[in-house]
PDB file of C-alpha atoms in Angstrom:
ATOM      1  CA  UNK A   1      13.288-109.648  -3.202  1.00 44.00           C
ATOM      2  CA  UNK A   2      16.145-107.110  -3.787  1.00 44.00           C
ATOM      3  CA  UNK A   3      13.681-104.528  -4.962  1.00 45.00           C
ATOM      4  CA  UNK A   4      11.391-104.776  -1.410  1.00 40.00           C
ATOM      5  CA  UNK A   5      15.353-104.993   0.526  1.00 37.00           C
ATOM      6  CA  UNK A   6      15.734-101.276  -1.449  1.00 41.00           C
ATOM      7  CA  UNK A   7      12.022-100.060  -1.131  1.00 39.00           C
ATOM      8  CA  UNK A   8      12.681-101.100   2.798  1.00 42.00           C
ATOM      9  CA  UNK A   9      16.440 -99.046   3.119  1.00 42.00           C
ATOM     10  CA  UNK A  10      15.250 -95.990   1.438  1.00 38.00           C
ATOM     11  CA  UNK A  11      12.041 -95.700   3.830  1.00 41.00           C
ATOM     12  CA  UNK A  12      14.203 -96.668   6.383  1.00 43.00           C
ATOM     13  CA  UNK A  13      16.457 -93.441   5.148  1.00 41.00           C
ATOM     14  CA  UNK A  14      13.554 -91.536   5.058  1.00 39.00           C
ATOM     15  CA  UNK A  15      12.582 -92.340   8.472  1.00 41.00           C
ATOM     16  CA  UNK A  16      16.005 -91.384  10.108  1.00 43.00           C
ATOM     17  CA  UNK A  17      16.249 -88.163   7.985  1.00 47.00           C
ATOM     18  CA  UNK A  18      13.088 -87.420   9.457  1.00 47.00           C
ATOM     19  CA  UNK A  19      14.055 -87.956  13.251  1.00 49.00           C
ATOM     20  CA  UNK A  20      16.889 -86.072  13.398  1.00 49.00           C
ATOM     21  CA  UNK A  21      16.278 -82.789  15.374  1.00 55.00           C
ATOM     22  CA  UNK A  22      15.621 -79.095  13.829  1.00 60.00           C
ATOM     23  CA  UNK A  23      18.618 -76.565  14.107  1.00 61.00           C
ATOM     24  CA  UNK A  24      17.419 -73.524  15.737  1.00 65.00           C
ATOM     25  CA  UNK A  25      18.377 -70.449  13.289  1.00 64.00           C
ATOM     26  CA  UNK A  26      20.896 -68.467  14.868  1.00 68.00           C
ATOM     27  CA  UNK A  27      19.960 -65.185  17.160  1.00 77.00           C
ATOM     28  CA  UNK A  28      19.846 -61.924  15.543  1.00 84.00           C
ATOM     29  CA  UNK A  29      23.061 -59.387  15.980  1.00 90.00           C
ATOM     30  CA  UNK A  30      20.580 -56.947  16.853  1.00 95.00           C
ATOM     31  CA  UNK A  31      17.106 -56.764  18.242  1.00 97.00           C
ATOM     32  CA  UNK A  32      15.422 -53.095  18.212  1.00 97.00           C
ATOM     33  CA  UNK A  33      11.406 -52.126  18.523  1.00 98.00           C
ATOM     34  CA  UNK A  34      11.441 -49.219  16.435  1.00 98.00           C
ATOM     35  CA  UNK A  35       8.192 -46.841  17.023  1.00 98.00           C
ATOM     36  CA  UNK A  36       7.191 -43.433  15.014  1.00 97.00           C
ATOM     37  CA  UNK A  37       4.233 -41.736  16.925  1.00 97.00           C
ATOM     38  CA  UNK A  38       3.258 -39.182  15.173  1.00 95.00           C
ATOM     39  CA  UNK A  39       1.161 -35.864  16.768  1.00 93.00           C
ATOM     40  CA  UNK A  40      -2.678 -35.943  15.978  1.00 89.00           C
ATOM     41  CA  UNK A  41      -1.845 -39.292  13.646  1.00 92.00           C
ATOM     42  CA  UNK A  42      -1.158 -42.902  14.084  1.00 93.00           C
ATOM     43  CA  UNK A  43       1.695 -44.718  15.554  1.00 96.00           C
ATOM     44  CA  UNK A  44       3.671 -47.294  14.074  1.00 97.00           C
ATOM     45  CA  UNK A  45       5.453 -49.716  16.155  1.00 98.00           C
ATOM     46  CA  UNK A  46       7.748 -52.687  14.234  1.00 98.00           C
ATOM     47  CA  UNK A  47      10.506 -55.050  15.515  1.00 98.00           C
ATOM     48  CA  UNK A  48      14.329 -54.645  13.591  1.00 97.00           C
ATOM     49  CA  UNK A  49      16.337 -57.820  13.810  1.00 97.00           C
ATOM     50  CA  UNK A  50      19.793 -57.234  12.091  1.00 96.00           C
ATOM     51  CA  UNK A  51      22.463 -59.955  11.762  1.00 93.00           C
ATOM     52  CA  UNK A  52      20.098 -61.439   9.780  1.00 94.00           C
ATOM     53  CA  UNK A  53      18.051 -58.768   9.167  1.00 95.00           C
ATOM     54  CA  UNK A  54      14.058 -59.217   9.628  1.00 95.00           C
ATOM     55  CA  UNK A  55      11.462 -58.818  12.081  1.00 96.00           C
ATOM     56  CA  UNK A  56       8.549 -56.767  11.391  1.00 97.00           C
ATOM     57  CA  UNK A  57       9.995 -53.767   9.918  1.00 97.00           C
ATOM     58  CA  UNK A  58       9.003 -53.667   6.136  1.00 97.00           C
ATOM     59  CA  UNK A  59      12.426 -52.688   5.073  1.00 96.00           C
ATOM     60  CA  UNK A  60      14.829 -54.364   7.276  1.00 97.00           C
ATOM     61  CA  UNK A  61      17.689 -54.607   5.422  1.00 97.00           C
ATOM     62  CA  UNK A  62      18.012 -50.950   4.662  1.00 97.00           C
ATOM     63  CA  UNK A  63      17.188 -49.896   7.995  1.00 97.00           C
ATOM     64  CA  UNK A  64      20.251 -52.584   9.130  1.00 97.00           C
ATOM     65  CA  UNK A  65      22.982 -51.061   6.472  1.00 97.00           C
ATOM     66  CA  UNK A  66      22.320 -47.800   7.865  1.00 97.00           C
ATOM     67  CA  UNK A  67      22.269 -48.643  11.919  1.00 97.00           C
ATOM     68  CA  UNK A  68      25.727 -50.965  10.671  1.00 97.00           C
ATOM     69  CA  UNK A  69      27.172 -47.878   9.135  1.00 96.00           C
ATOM     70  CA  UNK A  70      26.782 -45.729  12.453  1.00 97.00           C
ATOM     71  CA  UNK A  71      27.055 -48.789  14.553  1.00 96.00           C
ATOM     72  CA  UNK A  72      24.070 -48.984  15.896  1.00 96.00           C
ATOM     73  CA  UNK A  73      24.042 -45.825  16.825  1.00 97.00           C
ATOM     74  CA  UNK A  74      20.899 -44.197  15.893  1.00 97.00           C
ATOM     75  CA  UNK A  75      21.932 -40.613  17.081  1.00 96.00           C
ATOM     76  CA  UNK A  76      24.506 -40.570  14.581  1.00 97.00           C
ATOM     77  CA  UNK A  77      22.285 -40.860  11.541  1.00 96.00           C
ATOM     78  CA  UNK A  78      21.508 -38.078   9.030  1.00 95.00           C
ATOM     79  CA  UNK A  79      21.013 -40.111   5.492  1.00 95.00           C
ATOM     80  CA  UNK A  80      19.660 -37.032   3.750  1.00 95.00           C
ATOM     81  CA  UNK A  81      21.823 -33.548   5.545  1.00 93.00           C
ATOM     82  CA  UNK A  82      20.799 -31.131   2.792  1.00 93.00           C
ATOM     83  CA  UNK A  83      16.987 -32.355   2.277  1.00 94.00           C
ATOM     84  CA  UNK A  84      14.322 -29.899   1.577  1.00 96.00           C
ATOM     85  CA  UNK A  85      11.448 -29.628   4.070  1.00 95.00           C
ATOM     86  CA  UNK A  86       8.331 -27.516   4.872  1.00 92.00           C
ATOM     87  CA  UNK A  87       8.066 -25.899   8.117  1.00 91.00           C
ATOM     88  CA  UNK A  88       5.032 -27.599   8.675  1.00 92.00           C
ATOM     89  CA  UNK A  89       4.740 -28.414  12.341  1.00 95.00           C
ATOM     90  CA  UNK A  90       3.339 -32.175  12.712  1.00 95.00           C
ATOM     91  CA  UNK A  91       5.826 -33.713  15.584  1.00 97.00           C
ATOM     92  CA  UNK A  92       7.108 -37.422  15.420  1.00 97.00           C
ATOM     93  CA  UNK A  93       8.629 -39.464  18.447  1.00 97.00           C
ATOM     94  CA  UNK A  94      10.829 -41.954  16.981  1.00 98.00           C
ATOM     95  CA  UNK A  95      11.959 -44.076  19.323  1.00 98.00           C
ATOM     96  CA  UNK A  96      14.745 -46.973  18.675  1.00 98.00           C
ATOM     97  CA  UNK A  97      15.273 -49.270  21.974  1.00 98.00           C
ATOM     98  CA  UNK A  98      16.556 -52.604  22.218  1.00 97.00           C
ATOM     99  CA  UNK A  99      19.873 -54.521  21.951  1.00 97.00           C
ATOM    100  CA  UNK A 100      22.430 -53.671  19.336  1.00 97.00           C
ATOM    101  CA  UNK A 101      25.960 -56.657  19.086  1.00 94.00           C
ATOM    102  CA  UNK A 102      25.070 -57.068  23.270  1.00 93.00           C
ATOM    103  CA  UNK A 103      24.983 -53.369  23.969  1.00 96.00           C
ATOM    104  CA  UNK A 104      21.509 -51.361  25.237  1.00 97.00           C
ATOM    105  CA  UNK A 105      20.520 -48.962  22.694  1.00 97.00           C
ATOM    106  CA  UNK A 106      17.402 -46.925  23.986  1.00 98.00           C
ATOM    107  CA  UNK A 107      17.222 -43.362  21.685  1.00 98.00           C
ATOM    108  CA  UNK A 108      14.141 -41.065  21.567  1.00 98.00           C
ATOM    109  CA  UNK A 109      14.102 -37.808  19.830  1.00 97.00           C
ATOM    110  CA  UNK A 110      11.060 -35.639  18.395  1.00 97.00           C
ATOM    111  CA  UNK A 111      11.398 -34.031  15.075  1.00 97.00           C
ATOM    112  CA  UNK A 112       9.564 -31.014  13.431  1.00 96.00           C
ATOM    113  CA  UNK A 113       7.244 -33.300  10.828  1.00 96.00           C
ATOM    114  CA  UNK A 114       7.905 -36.773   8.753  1.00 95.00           C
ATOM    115  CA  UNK A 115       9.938 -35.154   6.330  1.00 96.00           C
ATOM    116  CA  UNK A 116      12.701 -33.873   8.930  1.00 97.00           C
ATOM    117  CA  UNK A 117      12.085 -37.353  10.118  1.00 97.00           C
ATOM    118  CA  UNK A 118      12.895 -39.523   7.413  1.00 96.00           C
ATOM    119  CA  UNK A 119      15.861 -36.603   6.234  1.00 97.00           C
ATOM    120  CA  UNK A 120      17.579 -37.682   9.741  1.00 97.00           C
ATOM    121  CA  UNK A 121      16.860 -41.685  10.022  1.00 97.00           C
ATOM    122  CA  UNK A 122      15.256 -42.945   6.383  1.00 96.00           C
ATOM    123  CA  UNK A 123      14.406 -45.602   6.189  1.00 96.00           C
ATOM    124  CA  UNK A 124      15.033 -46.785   9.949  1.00 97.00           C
ATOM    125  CA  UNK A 125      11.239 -45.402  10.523  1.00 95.00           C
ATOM    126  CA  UNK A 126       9.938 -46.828   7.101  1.00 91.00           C
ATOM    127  CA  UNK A 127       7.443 -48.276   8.904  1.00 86.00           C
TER     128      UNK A 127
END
């Protein structure tokens, strides 16, 4: 008898445990679509959430320690000032827009090839 009274509690635990309703995770600090269309190539498009970081972007939580360091202020980055690049002329759009702690971020710029590109934002445009 006292072994079906426990059987019955703990499915009755089980049961309650089970009803109780999901926690939403919180909302990212930061939501930004990052895209990198390059001239005569392909364009990649991901999502940056930071504050958690995730999303899409393959490397999220470098791309966040580097928009946290400038604020979220892609216009302000230049991870690599001194890096050596070819003049080659392939042109990249990079193009950060979204939300950043509640303000609008929306940042476009067009460099010389991937290599000025990556010198300026890293690995923001890993993508």
């Amino acid at each position: 008898m006292m072994r079906a009274l426990g059987a019955i509690a703990l499915c009755g635990a089980f049961m309650l445990g089970a009803s109780s309703p999901a926690v939403a995770a919180p909302r990212p600090k930061a939501q930004l679509k990052i895209v990198d269309a390059a001239k005569y190539g392909e364009t990649k498009t991901a999502w940056l959430n930071c504050g958690p970081a995730g999303g899409t972007h393959p490397n999220a939580r470098a791309a966040c320690q580097l928009l946290e360091r400038v604020n979220g202020h892609p216009e302000q980055l230049n991870v690599t000032p001194n890096a050596i690049c070819t003049k080659e002329l392939q042109p990249h759009v990079v193009v950060v827009a979204g939300q950043w702690q509640g303000r609008t971020v929306q940042w476009a710029k067009v460099f010389g090839n991937g290599c000025t590109m990556k010198a300026a934002v890293g690995a923001v445009v890993s993508i």
